XYZ file of C-alpha atoms in Angstrom:
760
model
C 0.000 0.000 0.000
C 2.793 2.419 0.797
C 4.502 1.641 -2.517
C 1.270 2.059 -4.404
C 0.484 5.300 -2.542
C 3.941 6.633 -3.270
C 3.571 5.931 -6.988
C 0.447 8.098 -7.271
C 0.957 11.643 -8.512
C 0.815 14.547 -6.012
C 0.912 11.965 -3.195
C -2.859 12.090 -2.773
C -4.211 9.724 -0.084
C -5.524 6.507 -1.471
C -8.883 7.000 0.117
C -9.439 10.115 -1.954
C -9.154 8.406 -5.324
C -12.353 7.287 -6.958
C -12.669 3.712 -8.111
C -12.730 4.567 -11.812
C -9.713 6.827 -11.561
C -7.784 4.192 -9.642
C -8.434 1.494 -12.213
C -7.685 3.851 -15.075
C -4.267 4.629 -13.625
C -3.561 0.957 -12.773
C -4.557 -0.175 -16.223
C -6.675 -3.094 -15.043
C -10.373 -3.651 -14.481
C -11.512 -6.244 -11.966
C -14.398 -8.579 -12.475
C -17.929 -7.439 -11.819
C -18.150 -8.928 -8.322
C -14.711 -7.757 -7.444
C -15.537 -4.322 -8.745
C -18.624 -4.175 -6.521
C -16.697 -5.161 -3.430
C -13.860 -2.796 -4.176
C -16.314 -0.054 -5.090
C -18.137 -0.462 -1.783
C -14.943 -0.415 0.161
C -13.786 2.679 -1.710
C -16.972 4.617 -1.001
C -16.738 3.815 2.683
C -13.096 4.780 2.727
C -13.915 8.047 0.969
C -16.667 8.890 3.452
C -14.507 7.885 6.385
C -11.652 10.006 5.156
C -13.825 13.055 4.465
C -15.517 12.946 7.871
C -12.180 12.430 9.555
C -10.651 15.420 7.832
C -13.738 17.550 8.559
C -13.674 16.613 12.241
C -9.980 17.333 12.606
C -10.360 20.621 10.780
C -13.317 21.661 12.905
C -11.475 20.809 16.098
C -8.427 22.759 15.004
C -10.593 25.734 14.022
C -13.067 25.425 16.913
C -12.698 29.053 17.937
C -13.445 30.240 14.432
C -16.473 27.945 14.324
C -17.819 29.354 17.606
C -17.279 32.936 16.498
C -18.845 32.217 13.134
C -21.909 30.729 14.779
C -22.250 33.775 17.052
C -21.969 36.133 14.090
C -24.692 34.228 12.224
C -26.993 34.379 15.261
C -26.438 38.130 15.657
C -27.095 38.732 11.966
C -30.336 36.799 12.276
C -31.461 38.805 15.303
C -30.664 42.116 13.601
C -32.509 40.991 10.484
C -35.631 40.070 12.440
C -35.521 43.413 14.265
C -35.054 45.676 11.270
C -36.450 43.657 8.398
C -39.297 45.265 6.427
C -42.489 44.663 8.263
C -44.111 43.190 5.195
C -41.901 40.142 5.683
C -42.921 39.668 9.296
C -46.144 38.730 10.995
C -47.884 41.859 12.192
C -50.777 41.543 14.641
C -53.594 43.947 14.113
C -53.881 46.901 16.437
C -55.856 46.179 19.616
C -59.468 47.226 19.413
C -59.825 48.101 23.086
C -58.850 51.380 24.739
C -60.982 53.679 22.643
C -64.427 55.070 23.201
C -64.589 56.021 19.522
C -62.262 53.793 17.560
C -60.790 54.907 14.250
C -58.235 52.813 12.421
C -55.381 54.370 10.537
C -55.273 54.046 6.734
C -52.235 51.782 6.608
C -53.978 49.330 8.936
C -57.068 49.231 6.767
C -55.196 48.299 3.611
C -52.716 45.958 5.256
C -49.761 48.251 4.585
C -48.267 47.801 8.000
C -45.408 50.130 8.785
C -46.098 52.511 5.883
C -46.551 56.102 6.968
C -49.874 57.547 5.778
C -49.660 60.409 3.371
C -51.010 63.866 4.119
C -54.151 63.124 2.161
C -54.829 59.774 3.771
C -54.406 61.265 7.219
C -57.384 63.490 6.515
C -59.715 60.629 5.586
C -60.295 58.061 8.309
C -62.276 54.929 7.638
C -64.272 53.101 10.228
C -64.046 49.419 11.015
C -67.179 48.367 12.845
C -66.901 46.002 15.781
C -70.069 44.234 16.832
C -71.027 44.264 20.463
C -72.088 40.623 20.644
C -74.404 39.440 23.378
C -72.413 40.932 26.224
C -73.957 42.654 29.211
C -73.798 45.988 27.480
C -75.940 44.871 24.593
C -79.122 45.315 26.589
C -78.378 48.843 27.784
C -80.319 51.698 26.226
C -78.226 53.521 23.684
C -75.662 50.686 23.592
C -77.672 47.746 22.301
C -77.526 48.810 18.681
C -74.237 49.419 16.928
C -74.154 52.547 14.821
C -72.838 52.589 11.255
C -71.425 56.056 10.786
C -70.086 57.960 7.809
C -66.343 58.481 7.738
C -65.088 61.963 8.290
C -62.546 64.046 6.444
C -60.769 66.159 9.043
C -57.914 68.599 8.635
C -55.243 69.276 11.267
C -57.375 71.872 13.040
C -60.440 69.606 12.945
C -62.506 72.486 11.640
C -63.703 71.272 8.237
C -65.989 68.279 8.547
C -66.978 66.494 5.324
C -68.830 63.232 5.495
C -68.099 60.385 3.127
C -70.000 57.170 2.812
C -67.241 54.662 2.392
C -66.648 51.445 4.245
C -63.296 49.943 5.040
C -62.707 46.514 3.601
C -61.748 44.046 6.292
C -58.624 42.058 5.589
C -58.837 39.412 8.305
C -59.989 35.803 7.702
C -63.404 36.612 9.149
C -64.127 39.027 6.296
C -67.395 37.383 5.300
C -68.762 37.373 8.835
C -67.560 40.911 9.277
C -69.283 42.059 6.081
C -72.565 40.461 7.136
C -72.374 42.181 10.512
C -71.780 45.553 8.879
C -74.653 45.072 6.461
C -76.932 44.146 9.358
C -75.855 47.239 11.237
C -76.498 49.418 8.216
C -79.994 48.028 7.815
C -80.817 48.655 11.463
C -79.383 52.161 11.296
C -81.371 52.937 8.161
C -84.548 51.760 9.876
C -83.808 53.778 13.005
C -83.000 56.893 10.992
C -86.277 56.573 9.147
C -88.125 56.323 12.466
C -86.249 59.308 13.861
C -86.991 61.407 10.793
C -90.679 60.649 11.125
C -90.714 61.361 14.865
C -88.576 64.495 14.594
C -90.609 66.306 11.935
C -90.812 69.943 12.900
C -88.271 69.456 15.665
C -85.009 69.258 13.749
C -81.888 68.698 15.781
C -83.662 67.872 19.057
C -82.017 64.463 19.304
C -78.416 65.605 19.747
C -77.287 68.437 21.974
C -75.069 70.952 20.202
C -72.217 71.602 22.581
C -69.641 74.335 22.289
C -66.500 72.830 20.831
C -68.179 69.560 19.852
C -67.089 67.871 16.639
C -68.936 64.977 15.056
C -66.609 62.062 14.370
C -67.307 58.403 13.624
C -68.103 56.236 16.600
C -68.713 52.563 17.152
C -69.964 50.051 19.633
C -67.512 48.325 21.893
C -66.319 44.757 21.421
C -67.472 42.093 23.861
C -65.920 42.660 27.258
C -65.598 46.413 26.798
C -62.312 48.279 26.739
C -60.940 47.679 30.216
C -63.068 50.061 32.282
C -66.108 47.870 32.736
C -67.057 49.140 36.173
C -66.959 52.693 34.838
C -68.898 52.054 31.659
C -72.128 53.586 32.958
C -72.703 56.139 35.631
C -74.656 54.936 38.684
C -77.763 56.902 37.771
C -79.013 54.679 34.970
C -78.274 56.788 31.895
C -75.499 55.425 29.659
C -73.001 58.227 29.138
C -69.481 56.885 28.818
C -68.947 55.647 25.283
C -72.496 56.413 24.196
C -72.578 56.007 20.431
C -75.099 58.746 19.601
C -73.025 61.455 21.289
C -70.572 63.627 19.347
C -66.899 63.485 20.154
C -66.008 66.499 22.218
C -62.883 68.605 21.733
C -62.473 71.184 24.524
C -61.891 74.723 23.332
C -58.998 75.056 25.775
C -56.622 72.203 26.630
C -54.726 73.439 29.669
C -51.663 71.677 31.108
C -51.175 72.221 34.836
C -47.571 72.489 36.044
C -47.310 71.962 39.801
C -43.959 73.489 40.735
C -44.103 73.240 44.517
C -41.404 71.223 46.197
C -39.874 69.687 43.060
C -39.128 72.624 40.786
C -37.797 71.568 37.377
C -34.797 73.466 36.142
C -35.766 76.426 34.021
C -33.856 74.957 31.079
C -36.045 71.835 31.268
C -39.252 73.882 31.447
C -38.243 75.969 28.428
C -37.647 72.739 26.519
C -41.033 71.392 27.613
C -43.166 74.352 26.480
C -42.813 73.897 22.677
C -43.250 70.143 23.140
C -46.641 70.770 24.763
C -47.694 73.257 22.099
C -47.040 70.740 19.322
C -49.401 68.224 20.949
C -52.432 70.453 21.175
C -52.085 72.402 24.431
C -53.592 75.887 24.345
C -52.663 77.147 27.827
C -50.393 76.467 30.806
C -51.576 76.796 34.408
C -48.670 77.565 36.757
C -48.878 76.777 40.467
C -45.836 78.030 42.399
C -46.596 78.130 46.152
C -43.189 78.496 47.838
C -41.285 78.374 44.527
C -42.438 81.895 43.671
C -39.961 84.746 44.389
C -42.015 86.378 47.130
C -40.785 89.753 48.372
C -41.200 92.097 51.340
C -43.107 90.630 54.272
C -43.685 87.470 52.221
C -39.982 86.861 51.554
C -39.645 84.184 54.230
C -42.452 82.196 52.584
C -40.244 81.433 49.565
C -38.276 78.184 49.523
C -34.498 78.206 49.578
C -34.354 77.083 45.952
C -37.171 79.263 44.594
C -37.165 80.690 41.083
C -35.896 84.207 40.534
C -38.104 86.971 39.194
C -36.102 86.959 35.975
C -36.692 83.228 35.551
C -40.455 83.543 36.096
C -40.696 86.441 33.657
C -38.700 84.461 31.087
C -40.952 81.420 31.534
C -44.098 83.499 31.033
C -42.630 85.114 27.916
C -41.636 81.726 26.505
C -45.129 80.299 27.053
C -46.738 83.217 25.259
C -44.200 83.145 22.429
C -45.452 79.655 21.527
C -49.053 80.836 21.327
C -50.081 79.467 24.722
C -52.040 81.329 27.365
C -50.735 81.651 30.927
C -53.068 81.007 33.876
C -51.379 81.575 37.270
C -52.739 79.783 40.344
C -52.377 81.137 43.867
C -53.972 79.627 46.972
C -56.208 82.046 48.874
C -58.150 79.942 51.399
C -57.236 76.272 51.805
C -53.852 74.681 51.091
C -52.014 77.694 52.484
C -49.511 75.544 54.356
C -46.580 77.148 52.538
C -47.379 80.443 54.293
C -49.220 79.459 57.475
C -46.515 76.986 58.537
C -44.259 79.935 59.444
C -44.423 81.539 62.858
C -44.858 84.942 61.217
C -48.322 83.953 59.878
C -49.336 81.258 62.371
C -51.871 83.545 64.029
C -53.898 83.570 60.785
C -54.721 79.853 60.995
C -58.329 78.810 61.424
C -57.181 76.069 63.809
C -53.984 77.001 65.708
C -52.511 73.506 65.474
C -53.240 73.044 61.753
C -51.638 75.282 59.113
C -53.890 74.247 56.213
C -56.717 76.817 56.211
C -56.843 80.582 56.619
C -59.196 82.238 59.103
C -61.509 84.390 56.953
C -62.697 86.517 59.883
C -59.382 88.351 60.392
C -58.584 91.540 58.492
C -54.946 90.536 58.164
C -56.045 87.383 56.344
C -57.401 89.508 53.519
C -54.159 91.503 53.486
C -52.188 88.262 53.072
C -54.399 87.147 50.205
C -54.129 90.490 48.422
C -50.364 90.480 48.791
C -50.171 87.004 47.266
C -52.398 88.069 44.370
C -50.541 91.330 43.733
C -47.089 89.788 43.580
C -48.322 86.937 41.394
C -50.077 89.196 38.887
C -47.062 91.522 38.756
C -45.091 88.746 37.040
C -48.051 87.602 34.914
C -49.235 90.915 33.434
C -52.311 90.795 31.247
C -53.424 87.330 32.400
C -57.088 86.811 31.489
C -57.655 84.233 34.240
C -56.368 83.863 37.787
C -57.049 80.644 39.675
C -57.618 81.461 43.344
C -57.792 77.867 44.634
C -60.376 77.606 47.460
C -60.523 73.790 47.464
C -60.528 71.403 50.421
C -61.039 74.042 53.110
C -61.421 71.340 55.726
C -61.005 73.670 58.710
C -63.875 76.126 58.301
C -65.959 77.765 61.024
C -63.790 76.425 63.849
C -62.467 79.510 65.640
C -64.597 81.607 68.004
C -65.227 84.362 65.451
C -66.102 82.013 62.605
C -68.498 79.914 64.709
C -70.913 82.820 64.739
C -71.443 82.550 60.968
C -72.933 79.727 58.944
C -70.155 77.754 57.231
C -71.555 78.226 53.731
C -71.948 81.949 54.260
C -68.452 82.163 55.682
C -67.005 80.458 52.622
C -68.953 82.518 50.106
C -68.106 85.823 51.810
C -64.387 85.144 51.564
C -64.614 83.975 47.947
C -66.625 87.075 47.015
C -64.084 89.400 48.640
C -61.127 87.815 46.830
C -62.943 87.551 43.490
C -64.054 91.189 43.510
C -60.510 92.295 44.273
C -59.181 90.311 41.290
C -61.904 91.595 38.962
C -61.653 95.235 39.949
C -57.870 95.564 40.083
C -56.755 93.248 37.283
C -59.872 92.742 35.128
C -59.173 89.006 35.260
C -61.691 86.184 35.587
C -61.262 84.366 38.938
C -61.371 80.565 38.747
C -62.013 78.341 41.776
C -62.071 74.625 42.423
C -65.650 73.413 42.720
C -65.594 70.864 45.550
C -66.693 73.319 48.266
C -69.665 74.374 46.098
C -71.130 70.929 45.451
C -73.157 70.912 48.674
C -74.179 74.568 48.654
C -77.729 75.161 47.488
C -78.518 76.877 44.226
C -80.436 79.657 45.939
C -77.566 80.420 48.319
C -75.098 80.770 45.451
C -77.527 82.923 43.476
C -78.100 85.235 46.445
C -74.332 85.687 46.666
C -74.255 86.448 42.910
C -71.435 83.934 42.636
C -72.100 83.325 38.950
C -71.047 86.901 38.170
C -67.826 86.630 40.140
C -66.132 83.285 39.497
C -66.056 80.353 37.125
C -65.892 76.932 38.826
C -63.400 74.296 37.752
C -64.975 70.888 38.370
C -62.270 68.390 39.227
C -62.552 64.607 39.279
C -59.486 62.434 38.798
C -61.165 59.030 39.164
C -62.423 57.081 36.185
C -66.121 57.423 37.023
C -66.754 61.160 36.876
C -70.466 60.937 37.671
C -69.776 59.110 40.886
C -68.384 62.340 42.355
C -70.332 64.970 40.418
C -73.870 63.735 39.816
C -76.134 65.040 37.039
C -78.085 67.012 39.642
C -74.925 68.946 40.540
C -74.393 69.855 36.890
C -77.976 71.091 36.663
C -77.485 73.168 39.806
C -74.257 74.703 38.545
C -75.918 75.499 35.227
C -78.521 77.627 37.014
C -75.789 79.695 38.675
C -72.799 79.820 36.318
C -72.930 80.599 32.589
C -69.571 78.870 32.014
C -67.688 76.062 33.678
C -64.327 74.297 33.427
C -63.383 70.620 33.827
C -60.213 69.231 35.396
C -58.811 65.753 34.825
C -55.323 64.433 35.647
C -52.348 62.941 33.853
C -50.383 62.236 37.043
C -50.530 62.673 40.812
C -53.949 61.130 41.429
C -53.635 57.409 42.218
C -50.953 57.130 44.883
C -48.972 59.485 47.098
C -45.671 57.668 46.485
C -46.012 56.544 42.885
C -42.970 57.109 40.690
C -44.738 56.807 37.323
C -48.439 57.290 36.473
C -50.817 54.518 35.520
C -51.584 55.676 31.978
C -54.549 53.359 31.580
C -56.419 54.850 34.540
C -55.629 58.423 33.534
C -56.772 57.776 29.970
C -60.029 56.353 31.304
C -60.467 59.510 33.352
C -59.832 61.844 30.418
C -61.931 59.967 27.868
C -64.840 59.758 30.275
C -64.475 63.472 30.965
C -64.894 64.161 27.245
C -68.156 62.239 27.281
C -69.364 64.099 30.360
C -68.494 67.435 28.796
C -70.380 66.503 25.633
C -73.394 65.471 27.721
C -73.466 68.431 30.108
C -72.252 71.300 27.933
C -75.684 72.204 26.594
C -76.910 72.950 30.142
C -74.631 76.013 30.339
C -75.257 79.093 28.232
C -71.529 79.474 27.570
C -70.667 75.786 27.710
C -67.318 74.534 28.964
C -64.359 76.889 28.796
C -61.939 74.011 28.587
C -60.296 70.966 30.172
C -57.345 71.241 32.553
C -55.015 68.239 32.724
C -53.601 68.492 36.241
C -50.230 67.044 37.180
C -49.613 67.154 40.919
C -46.122 66.620 42.317
C -47.287 66.444 45.934
C -50.722 65.810 47.375
C -50.182 68.828 49.593
C -47.325 70.929 50.868
C -46.349 68.403 53.556
C -46.708 65.310 51.380
C -43.781 63.496 49.839
C -43.061 63.592 46.125
C -45.308 61.589 43.825
C -44.690 61.219 40.079
C -42.142 63.691 38.745
C -42.784 65.521 35.490
C -40.216 63.725 33.251
C -41.529 60.301 34.303
C -45.072 61.390 33.418
C -44.469 62.725 29.906
C -45.744 59.560 28.143
C -48.968 59.844 30.148
C -49.220 63.552 29.394
C -48.680 62.927 25.684
C -51.351 60.211 25.555
C -53.960 62.252 27.421
C -53.218 65.545 25.704
C -53.598 63.909 22.294
C -56.879 62.358 23.443
C -58.203 65.748 24.552
C -56.996 67.417 21.359
C -58.695 64.889 19.071
C -61.764 63.964 21.085
C -60.766 60.298 20.967
C -57.693 58.108 21.355
C -56.920 55.134 19.149
C -54.569 53.885 16.436
C -55.269 56.833 14.142
C -53.044 59.036 16.368
C -50.288 56.425 16.525
C -47.912 58.377 14.293
C -48.348 61.600 16.258
C -47.769 59.863 19.590
C -44.606 58.054 18.516
C -43.182 61.168 16.884
C -43.924 63.240 19.975
C -42.025 60.739 22.135
C -39.226 60.439 19.572
C -39.505 56.689 19.132
C -37.392 54.687 16.706
C -38.667 53.518 13.324
C -38.805 49.832 14.180
C -41.629 47.264 14.095
C -42.118 47.843 17.836
C -43.434 51.311 17.045
C -45.606 50.297 14.128
C -48.088 48.524 16.403
C -50.550 50.108 18.811
C -50.433 50.362 22.599
C -51.677 47.631 24.892
C -52.559 49.367 28.121
C -54.041 46.206 29.598
C -50.676 44.435 29.766
C -48.513 47.582 29.941
C -50.491 50.201 31.924
C -47.372 52.221 32.815
C -46.026 52.006 29.233
C -42.596 50.952 30.469
C -42.339 48.266 27.828
C -43.524 50.484 24.981
C -41.619 53.698 25.574
C -38.433 52.645 27.342
C -36.657 52.783 23.962
C -37.831 56.280 23.036
C -35.895 59.523 23.408
C -38.366 62.149 24.573
C -37.307 64.811 27.115
C -36.907 63.061 30.444
C -36.699 59.586 28.888
C -33.813 58.618 31.172
C -35.916 59.338 34.267
C -38.798 57.320 32.822
C -36.543 54.315 32.129
C -35.008 54.611 35.577
C -38.421 54.260 37.225
C -38.829 50.906 35.470
C -35.490 49.756 36.888
C -36.508 50.990 40.318
C -39.725 48.975 40.185
C -37.876 45.781 39.209
C -35.139 46.325 41.802
C -37.625 47.091 44.550
C -39.573 43.912 43.863
C -36.351 41.875 43.842
C -35.134 43.332 47.145
C -38.555 42.900 48.753
C -38.637 39.273 47.643
C -35.178 38.642 49.091
C -35.984 40.360 52.381
C -39.251 38.495 52.667
C -37.475 35.207 52.083
C -34.864 35.667 54.790
C -37.348 37.183 57.255
C -40.462 35.078 56.688
C -39.352 31.904 54.947
C -35.836 31.166 56.107
C -35.106 30.894 59.830
C -31.605 32.172 60.619
C -31.487 35.952 59.915
C -34.939 36.902 61.102
C -35.539 39.833 63.415
C -35.724 37.336 66.270
C -32.287 35.937 65.432
C -30.756 39.369 65.092
C -32.354 40.656 68.292
C -30.969 37.759 70.358
C -27.722 37.353 68.401
C -28.478 33.666 68.127
C -28.049 31.792 64.846
C -26.070 29.249 62.856
C -23.026 30.798 61.120
C -23.216 28.220 58.342
C -26.847 29.102 57.587
C -26.033 32.810 57.678
C -23.434 32.284 54.965
C -26.052 30.528 52.847
C -28.523 33.390 53.218
C -25.877 36.025 52.459
C -24.788 34.474 49.174
C -27.284 36.546 47.181
C -26.788 39.774 49.129
C -23.698 41.235 47.352
C -25.382 41.126 43.956
C -28.380 43.030 45.290
C -26.195 45.579 47.043
C -24.411 46.194 43.748
C -27.699 46.505 41.863
C -29.143 49.063 44.286
C -25.902 51.059 44.432
C -25.729 51.214 40.650
C -29.390 52.238 40.474
C -28.775 55.080 42.918
C -25.945 56.442 40.770
C -27.986 56.089 37.581
C -30.976 57.834 39.140
C -28.819 60.699 40.354
C -27.454 61.287 36.863
C -30.889 61.079 35.206
C -32.610 63.371 37.707
C -29.806 65.938 37.590
C -30.833 66.864 34.040
C -34.218 68.078 35.340
C -33.834 69.005 39.007
C -31.450 70.630 41.443
C -29.602 68.706 44.159
C -32.324 69.407 46.735
C -34.982 67.625 44.719
C -32.624 64.867 43.578
C -31.596 64.174 47.156
C -35.186 64.101 48.409
C -36.284 61.660 45.696
C -33.316 59.339 46.274
C -33.875 59.384 50.029
C -37.524 58.532 49.554
C -37.295 55.741 46.983
C -33.806 54.196 46.756
C -32.013 54.863 50.019
C -34.436 52.657 52.051
C -33.553 49.688 49.812
C -29.837 50.221 50.275
C -30.184 50.812 54.009
C -32.184 47.602 54.532
C -29.592 45.523 52.717
C -26.663 47.128 54.521
C -28.356 46.667 57.902
C -28.964 42.976 57.214
C -25.377 42.519 56.123
C -23.964 44.314 59.168
C -26.105 42.474 61.713
C -25.580 39.103 60.036
C -21.808 39.525 60.075
C -22.016 40.470 63.742
C -23.942 37.273 64.525
C -21.341 35.177 62.738
C -18.602 36.504 65.027
C -20.125 34.790 68.036
C -18.366 31.607 69.183
C -20.458 30.527 72.163
C -24.222 30.492 72.713
C -26.344 30.287 75.888
C -28.748 27.502 76.781
C -32.363 27.870 75.789
C -34.876 29.314 76.496
C -33.690 32.723 75.364
C -34.754 35.862 77.258
C -38.264 37.076 76.476
C -38.918 40.444 74.906
C -39.455 42.917 77.773
C -42.190 44.769 75.836
C -44.377 41.647 76.011
C -44.790 42.139 79.760
C -47.418 44.794 79.010
C -49.501 41.971 77.490
C -49.051 39.569 80.409
C -46.135 37.608 78.926
C -42.994 37.658 81.068
C -40.246 35.305 82.138
C -41.333 32.917 84.933
C -39.522 33.062 88.246
C -36.977 30.282 88.980
C -39.312 28.523 91.438
C -42.008 28.339 88.751
C -39.770 26.966 86.017
C -40.553 23.372 84.865
C -36.952 22.222 85.428
C -36.880 23.413 89.028
C -40.262 21.830 89.835
C -39.181 18.495 88.400
C -35.930 18.594 90.374
C -37.748 19.365 93.610
C -40.290 16.628 93.017
C -37.590 14.071 92.288
C -35.793 14.879 95.556
C -38.966 14.271 97.600
C -39.503 10.866 95.992
C -35.933 9.935 96.814
């Protein structure tokens, strides 16, 4: 074999020669049987040789093989992420979350990911969704689905042109869908014919024409509703929320409330925020300063250490007006005066000496304080048409000796009248007040006080069910007193005193339901609704801790401001929302929101680059870290049995078990420490060190302190080398409950010893 192999040209291995080539070079052909056997052996040798060489080569180049495999995997991942969406499966946009659902043009035609043109944005087509046999089907006004004409709307939503065109469904249930639509159209045609016959001579009586109302297509809800089932109808029987025969309502004014007390954003951040709000449909900004205002003279001590300067406030007001937005200052004049009454200088003006919340309206100096607050505020907001004078939640009213001599309602109205007349006469501004103190005052009492000529109430409800707090009877009462009224919803600061990010789903429910209420109640008022104020509280009151900060709430503000600006919220505003939040052009942002599974929108918008995005992302990390630390602490305190509070209090444990429980602690300490540094850097872009330090102390420092305390006490327990006999000493505090250590003569061991000696 070696001689034969050496005689072959190029010294190729024998196993690599084919049978025919071998015999051609040898000049001999074996017999048929021999050829078969040799051929079989040659094929096996060839395969064996090839696999052997491949295996050796792969082993020698194993690093290259591993790297090559990794590169292929990464290329595949990148391709799936950025491939044209036409090549990927694209689920249809969710049909929940909208009272009046419109679908964007690219969804209707199956062109997923394609941006609609300027013309197609103006023409929206309706996809009807049948209501099924759900519980809502039997309700009046909800049982029949309405087939509506599509609407051609421009950017200002002023020109309304109806078209009678139906979107063609593209899903597999097209036939069933078409039949449902045809059935709806027949029922609508029949109902319209009946209405025309019944409404002869009374044209337009069926639908109230509200100021600012715009007719847009509407539809029935799918089975199961849109997530707010318990809020679908008000408790008084009449279906209001999502009612299909009601026009969409676009408030004339969309006001964004900036609560600056206690957590003042840097002026550079506010100046960046103003044009962002204007682009999304805001028409005015309501500024509430409290101690962040640069008070002067006798009020100088009321200002916080880090208050804005007069130059900064003037610059902010000028910037707001330069973007076409109106400025509405807010100054407290009755309740919520903690920022002033907490000081010794003004403590004598409190209604209740121990409580600094409410002002005593019976003192002359109280009116001086209010006028001073108004004068200094209006000096930096010259020409303001409206001034909000607060007057909400005056819990301490009629408590002092002077005030007890006057009826509480009269006492309240007298003070409001005095402040309102001062604002009207000196500044020709319209005073606005919160409405909650008026809800239980009779219509006749308010009319006698001529309150309708002095103030405009701002009705505030931040819960989903607006009618639960302001019943239809209250609206009717207000309508008899006030020609105009305002509404106030919330985009943050309403569902938890220590929340770090708002629940967008609940706030959207609140705002969409408010639009329905405004559409229903507007006709009762001669001047209708002035507008809707989207409030954003940073503290529940002056003494409360920080709730959601402004940068963490910008996704919620964007969602709710777009809803108020359009009269609805659904996939047709998808492009505007994603552009406003500066989201990437990837398949993730070519699908609609799912607020049922992502109510805080952490998953959806953590990859966007809107102002304050780093703070928003950091709150998601905080939530995950907090849950991880809580789970660990719960495990070692409630599940495991060697580092509990009992063990640490008595310094009594097993060192080996302590080591087991501490294995996971360093990783969590590192995670919390890194989060604290990240949060400090993110917050520093928006806030000064005072606010950053307060937020870190409130939300992250407790996590770090708990872990460090456990580590310190556990290490101390491990240092012990000797342990006493049980039972361990009882907790002295238990003696107050009748549990204390027995005396030596009463101990079981002593009694048994004594008894044994007697028997001996």
